[in-house]
PDB file of C-alpha atoms in Angstrom:
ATOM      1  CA  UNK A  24       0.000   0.000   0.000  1.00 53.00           C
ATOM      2  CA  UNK A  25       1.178   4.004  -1.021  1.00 54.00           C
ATOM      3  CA  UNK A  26       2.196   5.908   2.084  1.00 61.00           C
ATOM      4  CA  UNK A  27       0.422   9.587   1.580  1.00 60.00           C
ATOM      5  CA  UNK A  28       2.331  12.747   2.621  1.00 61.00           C
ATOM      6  CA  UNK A  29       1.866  16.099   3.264  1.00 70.00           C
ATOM      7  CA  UNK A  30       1.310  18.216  -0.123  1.00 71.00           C
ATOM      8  CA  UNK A  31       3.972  20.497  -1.485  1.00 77.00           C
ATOM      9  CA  UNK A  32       2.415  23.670  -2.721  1.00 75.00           C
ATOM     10  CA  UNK A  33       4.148  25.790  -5.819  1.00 86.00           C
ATOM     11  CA  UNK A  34       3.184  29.289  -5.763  1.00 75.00           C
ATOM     12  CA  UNK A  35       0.233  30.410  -3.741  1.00 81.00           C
ATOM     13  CA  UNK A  36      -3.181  28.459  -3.477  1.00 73.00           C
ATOM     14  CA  UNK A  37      -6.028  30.547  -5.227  1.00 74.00           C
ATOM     15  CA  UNK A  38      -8.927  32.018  -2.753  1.00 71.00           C
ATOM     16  CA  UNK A  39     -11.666  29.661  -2.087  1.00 66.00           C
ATOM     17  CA  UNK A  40      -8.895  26.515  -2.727  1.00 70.00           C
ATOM     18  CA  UNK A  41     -10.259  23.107  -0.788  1.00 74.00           C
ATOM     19  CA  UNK A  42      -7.859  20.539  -0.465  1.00 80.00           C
ATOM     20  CA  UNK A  43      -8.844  16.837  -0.784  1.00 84.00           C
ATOM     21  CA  UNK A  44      -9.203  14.778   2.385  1.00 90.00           C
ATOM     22  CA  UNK A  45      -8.810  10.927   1.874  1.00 91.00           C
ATOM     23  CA  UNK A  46      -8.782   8.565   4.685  1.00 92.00           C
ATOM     24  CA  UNK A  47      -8.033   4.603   3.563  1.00 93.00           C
ATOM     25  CA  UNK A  48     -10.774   2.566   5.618  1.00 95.00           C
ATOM     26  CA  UNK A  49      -9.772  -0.918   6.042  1.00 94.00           C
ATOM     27  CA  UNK A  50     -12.380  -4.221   6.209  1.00 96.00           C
ATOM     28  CA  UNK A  51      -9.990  -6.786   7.034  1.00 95.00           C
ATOM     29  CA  UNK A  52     -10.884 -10.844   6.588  1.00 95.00           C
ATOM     30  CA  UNK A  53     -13.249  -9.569   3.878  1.00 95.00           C
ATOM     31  CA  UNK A  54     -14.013 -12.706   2.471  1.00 94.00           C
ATOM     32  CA  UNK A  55     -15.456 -13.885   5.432  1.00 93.00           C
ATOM     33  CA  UNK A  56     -17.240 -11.700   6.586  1.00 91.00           C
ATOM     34  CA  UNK A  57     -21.412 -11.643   7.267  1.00 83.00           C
ATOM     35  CA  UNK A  58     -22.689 -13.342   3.156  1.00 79.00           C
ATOM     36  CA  UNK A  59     -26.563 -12.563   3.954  1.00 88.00           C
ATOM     37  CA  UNK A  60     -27.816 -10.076   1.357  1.00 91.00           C
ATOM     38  CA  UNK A  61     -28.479  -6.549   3.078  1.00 91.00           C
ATOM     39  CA  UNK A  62     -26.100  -6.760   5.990  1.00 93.00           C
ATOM     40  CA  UNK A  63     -24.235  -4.205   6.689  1.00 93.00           C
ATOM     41  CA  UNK A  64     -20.533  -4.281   7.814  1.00 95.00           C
ATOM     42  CA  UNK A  65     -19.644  -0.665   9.693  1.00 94.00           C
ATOM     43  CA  UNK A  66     -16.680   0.824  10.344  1.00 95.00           C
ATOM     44  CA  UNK A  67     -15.355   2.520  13.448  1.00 95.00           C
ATOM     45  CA  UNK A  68     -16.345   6.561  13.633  1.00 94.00           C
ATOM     46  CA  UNK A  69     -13.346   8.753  11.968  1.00 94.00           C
ATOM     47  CA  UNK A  70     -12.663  12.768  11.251  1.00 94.00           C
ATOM     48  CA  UNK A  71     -12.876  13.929   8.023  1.00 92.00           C
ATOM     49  CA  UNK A  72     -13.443  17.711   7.341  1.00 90.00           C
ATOM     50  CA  UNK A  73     -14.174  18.610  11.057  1.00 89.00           C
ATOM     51  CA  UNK A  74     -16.636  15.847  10.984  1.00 91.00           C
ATOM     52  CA  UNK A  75     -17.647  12.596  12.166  1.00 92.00           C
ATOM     53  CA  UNK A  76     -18.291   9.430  10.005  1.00 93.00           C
ATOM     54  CA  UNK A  77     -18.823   5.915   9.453  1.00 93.00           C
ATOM     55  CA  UNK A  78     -18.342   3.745   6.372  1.00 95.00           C
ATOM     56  CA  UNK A  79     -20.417   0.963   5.890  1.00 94.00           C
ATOM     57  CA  UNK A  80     -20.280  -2.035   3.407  1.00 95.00           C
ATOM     58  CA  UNK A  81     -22.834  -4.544   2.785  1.00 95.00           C
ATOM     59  CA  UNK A  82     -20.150  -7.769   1.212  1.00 95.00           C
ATOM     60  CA  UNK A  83     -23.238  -9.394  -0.808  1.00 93.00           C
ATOM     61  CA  UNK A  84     -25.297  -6.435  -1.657  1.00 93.00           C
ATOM     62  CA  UNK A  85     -27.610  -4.037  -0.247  1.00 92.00           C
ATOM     63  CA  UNK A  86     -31.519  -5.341  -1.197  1.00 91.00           C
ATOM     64  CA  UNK A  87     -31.713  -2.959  -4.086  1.00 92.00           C
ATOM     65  CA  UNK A  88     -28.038  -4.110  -5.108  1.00 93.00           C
ATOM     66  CA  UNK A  89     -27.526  -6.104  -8.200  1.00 94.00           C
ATOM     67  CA  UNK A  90     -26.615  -9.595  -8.152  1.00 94.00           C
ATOM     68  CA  UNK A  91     -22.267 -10.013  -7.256  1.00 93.00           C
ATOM     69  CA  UNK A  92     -22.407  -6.192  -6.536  1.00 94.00           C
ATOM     70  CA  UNK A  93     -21.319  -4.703  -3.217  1.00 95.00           C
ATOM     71  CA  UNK A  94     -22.665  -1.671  -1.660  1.00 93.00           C
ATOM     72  CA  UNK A  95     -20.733   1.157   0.054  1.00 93.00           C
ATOM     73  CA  UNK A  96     -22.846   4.323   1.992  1.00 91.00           C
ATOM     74  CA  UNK A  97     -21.302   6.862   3.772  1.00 90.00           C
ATOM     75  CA  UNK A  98     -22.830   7.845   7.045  1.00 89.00           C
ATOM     76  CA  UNK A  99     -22.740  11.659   8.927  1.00 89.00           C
ATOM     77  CA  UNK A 100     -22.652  11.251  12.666  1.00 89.00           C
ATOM     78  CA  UNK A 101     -22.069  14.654  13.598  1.00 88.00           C
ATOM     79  CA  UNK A 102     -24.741  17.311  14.869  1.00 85.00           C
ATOM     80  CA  UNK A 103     -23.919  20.019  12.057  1.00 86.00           C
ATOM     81  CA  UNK A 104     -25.108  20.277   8.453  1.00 87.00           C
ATOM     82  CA  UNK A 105     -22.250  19.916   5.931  1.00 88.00           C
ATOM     83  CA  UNK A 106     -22.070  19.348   2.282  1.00 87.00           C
ATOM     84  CA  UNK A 107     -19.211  17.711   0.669  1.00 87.00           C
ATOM     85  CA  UNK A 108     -17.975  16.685  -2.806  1.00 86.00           C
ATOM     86  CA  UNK A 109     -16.968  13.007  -1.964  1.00 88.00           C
ATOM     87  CA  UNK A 110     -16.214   9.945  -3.778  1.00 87.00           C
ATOM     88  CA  UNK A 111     -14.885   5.789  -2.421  1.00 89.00           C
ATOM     89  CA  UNK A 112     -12.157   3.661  -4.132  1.00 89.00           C
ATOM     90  CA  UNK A 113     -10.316   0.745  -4.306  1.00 90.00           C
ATOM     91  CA  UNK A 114      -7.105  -0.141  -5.140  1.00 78.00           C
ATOM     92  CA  UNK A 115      -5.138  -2.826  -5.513  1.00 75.00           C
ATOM     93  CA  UNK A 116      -1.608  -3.677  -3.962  1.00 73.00           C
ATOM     94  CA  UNK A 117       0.272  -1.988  -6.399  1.00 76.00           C
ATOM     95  CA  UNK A 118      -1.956   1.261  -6.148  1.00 76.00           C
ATOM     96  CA  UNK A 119      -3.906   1.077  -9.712  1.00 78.00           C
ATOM     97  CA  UNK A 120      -7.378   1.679  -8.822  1.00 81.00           C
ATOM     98  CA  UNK A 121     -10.204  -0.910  -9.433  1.00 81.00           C
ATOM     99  CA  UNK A 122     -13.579   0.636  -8.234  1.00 79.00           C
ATOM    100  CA  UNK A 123     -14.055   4.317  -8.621  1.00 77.00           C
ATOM    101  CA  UNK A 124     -17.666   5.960  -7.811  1.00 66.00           C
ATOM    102  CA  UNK A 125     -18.332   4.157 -11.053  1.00 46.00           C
ATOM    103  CA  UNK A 126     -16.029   7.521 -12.464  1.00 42.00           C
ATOM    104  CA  UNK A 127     -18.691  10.116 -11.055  1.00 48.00           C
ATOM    105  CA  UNK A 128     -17.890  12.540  -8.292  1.00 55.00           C
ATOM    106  CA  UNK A 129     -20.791  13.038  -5.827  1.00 60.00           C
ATOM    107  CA  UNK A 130     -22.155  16.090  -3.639  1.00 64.00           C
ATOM    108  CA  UNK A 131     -24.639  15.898  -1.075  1.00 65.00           C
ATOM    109  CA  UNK A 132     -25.708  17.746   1.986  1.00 69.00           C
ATOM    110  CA  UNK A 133     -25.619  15.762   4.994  1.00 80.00           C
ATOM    111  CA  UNK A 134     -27.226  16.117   8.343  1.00 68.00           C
ATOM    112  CA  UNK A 135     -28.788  14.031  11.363  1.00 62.00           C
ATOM    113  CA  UNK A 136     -31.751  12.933  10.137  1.00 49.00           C
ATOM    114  CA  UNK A 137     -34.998  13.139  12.053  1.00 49.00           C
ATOM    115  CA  UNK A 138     -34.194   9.452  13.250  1.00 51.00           C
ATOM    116  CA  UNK A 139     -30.976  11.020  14.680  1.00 53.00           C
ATOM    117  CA  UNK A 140     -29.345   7.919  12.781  1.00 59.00           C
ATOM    118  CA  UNK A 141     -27.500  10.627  10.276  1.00 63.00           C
ATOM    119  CA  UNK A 142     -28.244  10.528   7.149  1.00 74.00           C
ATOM    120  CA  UNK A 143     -26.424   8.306   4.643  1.00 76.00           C
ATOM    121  CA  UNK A 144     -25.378   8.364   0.746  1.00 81.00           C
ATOM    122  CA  UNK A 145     -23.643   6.131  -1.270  1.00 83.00           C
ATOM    123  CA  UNK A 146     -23.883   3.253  -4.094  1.00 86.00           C
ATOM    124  CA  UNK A 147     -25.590   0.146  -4.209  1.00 91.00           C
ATOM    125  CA  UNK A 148     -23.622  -1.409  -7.143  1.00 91.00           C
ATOM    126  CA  UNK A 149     -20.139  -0.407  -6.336  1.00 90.00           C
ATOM    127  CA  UNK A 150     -18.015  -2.820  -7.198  1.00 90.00           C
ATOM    128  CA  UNK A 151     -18.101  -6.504  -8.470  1.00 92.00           C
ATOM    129  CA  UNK A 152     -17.651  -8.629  -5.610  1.00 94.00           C
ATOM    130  CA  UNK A 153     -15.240 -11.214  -7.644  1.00 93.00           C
ATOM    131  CA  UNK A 154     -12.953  -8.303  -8.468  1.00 91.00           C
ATOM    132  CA  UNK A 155     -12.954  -7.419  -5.343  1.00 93.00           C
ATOM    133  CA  UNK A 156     -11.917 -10.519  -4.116  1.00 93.00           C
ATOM    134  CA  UNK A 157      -9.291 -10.961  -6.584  1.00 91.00           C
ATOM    135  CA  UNK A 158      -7.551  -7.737  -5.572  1.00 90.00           C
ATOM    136  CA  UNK A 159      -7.683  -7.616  -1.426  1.00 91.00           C
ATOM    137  CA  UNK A 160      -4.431  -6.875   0.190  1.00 88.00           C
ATOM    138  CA  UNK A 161      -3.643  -9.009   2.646  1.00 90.00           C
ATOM    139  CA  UNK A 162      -7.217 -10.388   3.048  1.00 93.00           C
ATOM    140  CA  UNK A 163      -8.215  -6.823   3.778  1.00 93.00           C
ATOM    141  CA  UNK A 164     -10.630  -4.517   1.332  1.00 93.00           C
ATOM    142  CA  UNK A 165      -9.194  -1.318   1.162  1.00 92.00           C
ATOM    143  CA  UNK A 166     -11.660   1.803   0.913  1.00 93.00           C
ATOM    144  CA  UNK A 167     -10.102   5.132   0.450  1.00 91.00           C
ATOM    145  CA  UNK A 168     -12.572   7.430   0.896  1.00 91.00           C
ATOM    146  CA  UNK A 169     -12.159  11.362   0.078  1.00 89.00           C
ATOM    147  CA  UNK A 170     -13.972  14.775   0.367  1.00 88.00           C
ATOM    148  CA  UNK A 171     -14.059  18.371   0.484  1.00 87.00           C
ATOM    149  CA  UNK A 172     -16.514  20.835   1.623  1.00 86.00           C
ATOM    150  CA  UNK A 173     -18.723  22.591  -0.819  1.00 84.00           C
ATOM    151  CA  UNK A 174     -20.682  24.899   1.891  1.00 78.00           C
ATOM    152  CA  UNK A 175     -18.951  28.074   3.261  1.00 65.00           C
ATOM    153  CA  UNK A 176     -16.657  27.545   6.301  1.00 54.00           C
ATOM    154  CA  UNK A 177     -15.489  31.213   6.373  1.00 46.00           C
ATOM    155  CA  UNK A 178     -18.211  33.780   8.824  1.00 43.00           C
ATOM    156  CA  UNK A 179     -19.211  36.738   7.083  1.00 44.00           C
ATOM    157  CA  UNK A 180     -16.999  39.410   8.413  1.00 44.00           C
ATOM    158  CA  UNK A 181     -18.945  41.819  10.954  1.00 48.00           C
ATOM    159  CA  UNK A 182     -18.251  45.776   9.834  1.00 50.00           C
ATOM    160  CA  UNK A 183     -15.600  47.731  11.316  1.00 51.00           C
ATOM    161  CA  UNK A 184     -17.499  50.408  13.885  1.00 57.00           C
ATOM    162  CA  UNK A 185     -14.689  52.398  15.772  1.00 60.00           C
ATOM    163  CA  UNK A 186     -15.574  52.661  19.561  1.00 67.00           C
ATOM    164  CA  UNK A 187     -16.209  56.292  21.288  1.00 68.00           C
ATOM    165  CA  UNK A 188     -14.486  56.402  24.262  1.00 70.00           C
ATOM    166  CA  UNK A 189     -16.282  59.623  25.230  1.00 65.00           C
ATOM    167  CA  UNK A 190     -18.993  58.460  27.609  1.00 65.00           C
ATOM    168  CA  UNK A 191     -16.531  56.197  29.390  1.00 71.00           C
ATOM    169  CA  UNK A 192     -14.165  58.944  30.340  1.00 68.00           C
ATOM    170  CA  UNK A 193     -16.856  61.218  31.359  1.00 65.00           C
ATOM    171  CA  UNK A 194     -18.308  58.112  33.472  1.00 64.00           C
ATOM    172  CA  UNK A 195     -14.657  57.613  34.990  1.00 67.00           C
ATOM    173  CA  UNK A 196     -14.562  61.830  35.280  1.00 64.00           C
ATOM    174  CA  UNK A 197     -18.142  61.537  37.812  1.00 60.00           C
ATOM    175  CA  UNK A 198     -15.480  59.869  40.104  1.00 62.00           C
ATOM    176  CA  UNK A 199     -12.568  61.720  39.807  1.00 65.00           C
ATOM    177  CA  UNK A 200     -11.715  63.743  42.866  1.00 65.00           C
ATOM    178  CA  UNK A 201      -8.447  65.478  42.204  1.00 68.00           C
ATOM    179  CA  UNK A 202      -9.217  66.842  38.428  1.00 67.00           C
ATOM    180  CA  UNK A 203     -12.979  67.930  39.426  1.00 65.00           C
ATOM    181  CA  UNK A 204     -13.563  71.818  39.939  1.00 65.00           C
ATOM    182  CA  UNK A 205     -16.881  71.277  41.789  1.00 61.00           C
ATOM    183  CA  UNK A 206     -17.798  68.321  43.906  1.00 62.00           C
ATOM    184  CA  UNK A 207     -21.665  67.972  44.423  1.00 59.00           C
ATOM    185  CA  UNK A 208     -22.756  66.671  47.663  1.00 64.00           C
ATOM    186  CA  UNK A 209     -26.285  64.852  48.487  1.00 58.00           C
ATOM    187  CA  UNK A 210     -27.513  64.286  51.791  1.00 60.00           C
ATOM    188  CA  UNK A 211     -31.355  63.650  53.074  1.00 53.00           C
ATOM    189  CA  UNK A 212     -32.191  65.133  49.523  1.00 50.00           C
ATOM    190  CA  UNK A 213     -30.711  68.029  49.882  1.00 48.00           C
ATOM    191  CA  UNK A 214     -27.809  69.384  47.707  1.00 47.00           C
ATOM    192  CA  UNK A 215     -24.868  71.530  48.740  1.00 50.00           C
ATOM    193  CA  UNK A 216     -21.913  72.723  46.736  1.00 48.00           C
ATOM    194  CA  UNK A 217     -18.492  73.502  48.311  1.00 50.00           C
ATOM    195  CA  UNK A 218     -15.005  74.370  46.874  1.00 50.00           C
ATOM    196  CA  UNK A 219     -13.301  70.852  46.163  1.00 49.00           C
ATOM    197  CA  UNK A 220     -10.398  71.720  47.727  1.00 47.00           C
ATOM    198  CA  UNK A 221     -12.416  71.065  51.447  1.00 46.00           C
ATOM    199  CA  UNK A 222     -12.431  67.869  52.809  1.00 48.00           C
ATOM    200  CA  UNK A 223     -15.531  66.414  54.985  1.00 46.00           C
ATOM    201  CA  UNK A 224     -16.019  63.770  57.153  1.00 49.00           C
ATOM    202  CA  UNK A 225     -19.538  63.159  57.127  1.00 51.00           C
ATOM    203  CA  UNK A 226     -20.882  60.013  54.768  1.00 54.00           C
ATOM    204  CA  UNK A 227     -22.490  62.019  51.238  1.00 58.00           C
ATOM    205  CA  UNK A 228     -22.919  60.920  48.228  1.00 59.00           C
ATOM    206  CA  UNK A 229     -20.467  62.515  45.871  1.00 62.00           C
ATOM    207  CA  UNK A 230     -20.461  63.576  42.356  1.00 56.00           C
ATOM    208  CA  UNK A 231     -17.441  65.497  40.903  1.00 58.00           C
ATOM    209  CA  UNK A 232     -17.981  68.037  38.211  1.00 60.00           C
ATOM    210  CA  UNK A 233     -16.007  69.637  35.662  1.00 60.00           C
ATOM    211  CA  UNK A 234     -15.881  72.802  33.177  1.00 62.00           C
TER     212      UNK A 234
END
């Protein structure tokens, strides 16, 4: 099997650029695996564009599957709405493909699903099972399964509004002693006004004012 690594990029990606995400999904012992016609064979959940999946086979066929045919769905397991281009093939050991999407590459919008299941896409008739067979690698069916987002990812950008300051320093001025050229004293609803220079020692309720 091909090792993938990181991409090298030459010159600057374009705006709006998605990269591919593949992730190989392995069904090892294939050929023995469940033979009753619409069974399906699940794979662990895995990430693929901030997501959560599962990939599930049915070895002999979904019910609607033509006869020697197996099918392959993709299944959404996260909470969010996404839509993604996505496709499913198989290769054999020396990396030549066998089964691709039958050459077509699909787009769909997935969600939960009012079953809360997640909803699922994929083909019935994906590939033969005898070619399949013919072409495992070490007993193992090899799925690679890529995508990339179609939907926006990016939040619209809020507008720029430059904050006033002004009503916070006057708030911060009602409480500033030492610049304040008036001080405004309230006791017993009654309001007196004295040079700010004075100091009292009786409890008032204070508000400094300035020119």
């Amino acid at each position: 099997m091909s090792i993938r690594h990181t991409a090298v990029d030459v010159g600057t990606p374009s705006n709006g650029f998605q990269e591919w995400e593949i992730i190989p999904v392995r069904f090892h012992g294939f050929e023995g695996l469940d033979s009753s016609r619409g069974t399906v064979v699940g794979s662990p959940e895995f990430m693929c564009c901030g997501h959560q999946w599962r990939l599930g086979i049915y070895p002999v066929g979904y019910t609607t599957s033509d006869d020697g045919m197996v099918g392959v769905y993709l299944r959404h397991k996260s909470e969010e709405t996404i839509e993604v281009e996505y496709g499913f093939t198989v290769k054999k050991s020396d990396g030549r493909d066998i089964a691709v999407c039958d050459g077509r590459i699909l787009k769909n919008q997935f969600g939960r699903g009012s079953s809360g299941r997640g909803i699922s896409w994929g083909h019935p008739d994906f590939a033969k099972r005898s070619d399949i067979l013919s072409n495992l690698v070490a007993g193992a069916l090899v799925i690679e399964v890529r995508m990339r987002r179609t939907d926006s990812t990016t939040p619209a950008t809020a507008p720029f509004i430059a904050e006033n300051p002004c009503g916070e320093n006057i708030l911060k001025l009602f409480m500033d002693e030492e610049s304040a050229d008036v001080v405004l004293e309230v006791e017993d609803g009654d309001q007196q006004v004295r040079n700010t220079r004075k100091r009292t020692s009786t409890s008032l309720v204070k508000f400094y004012a300035h020119r």
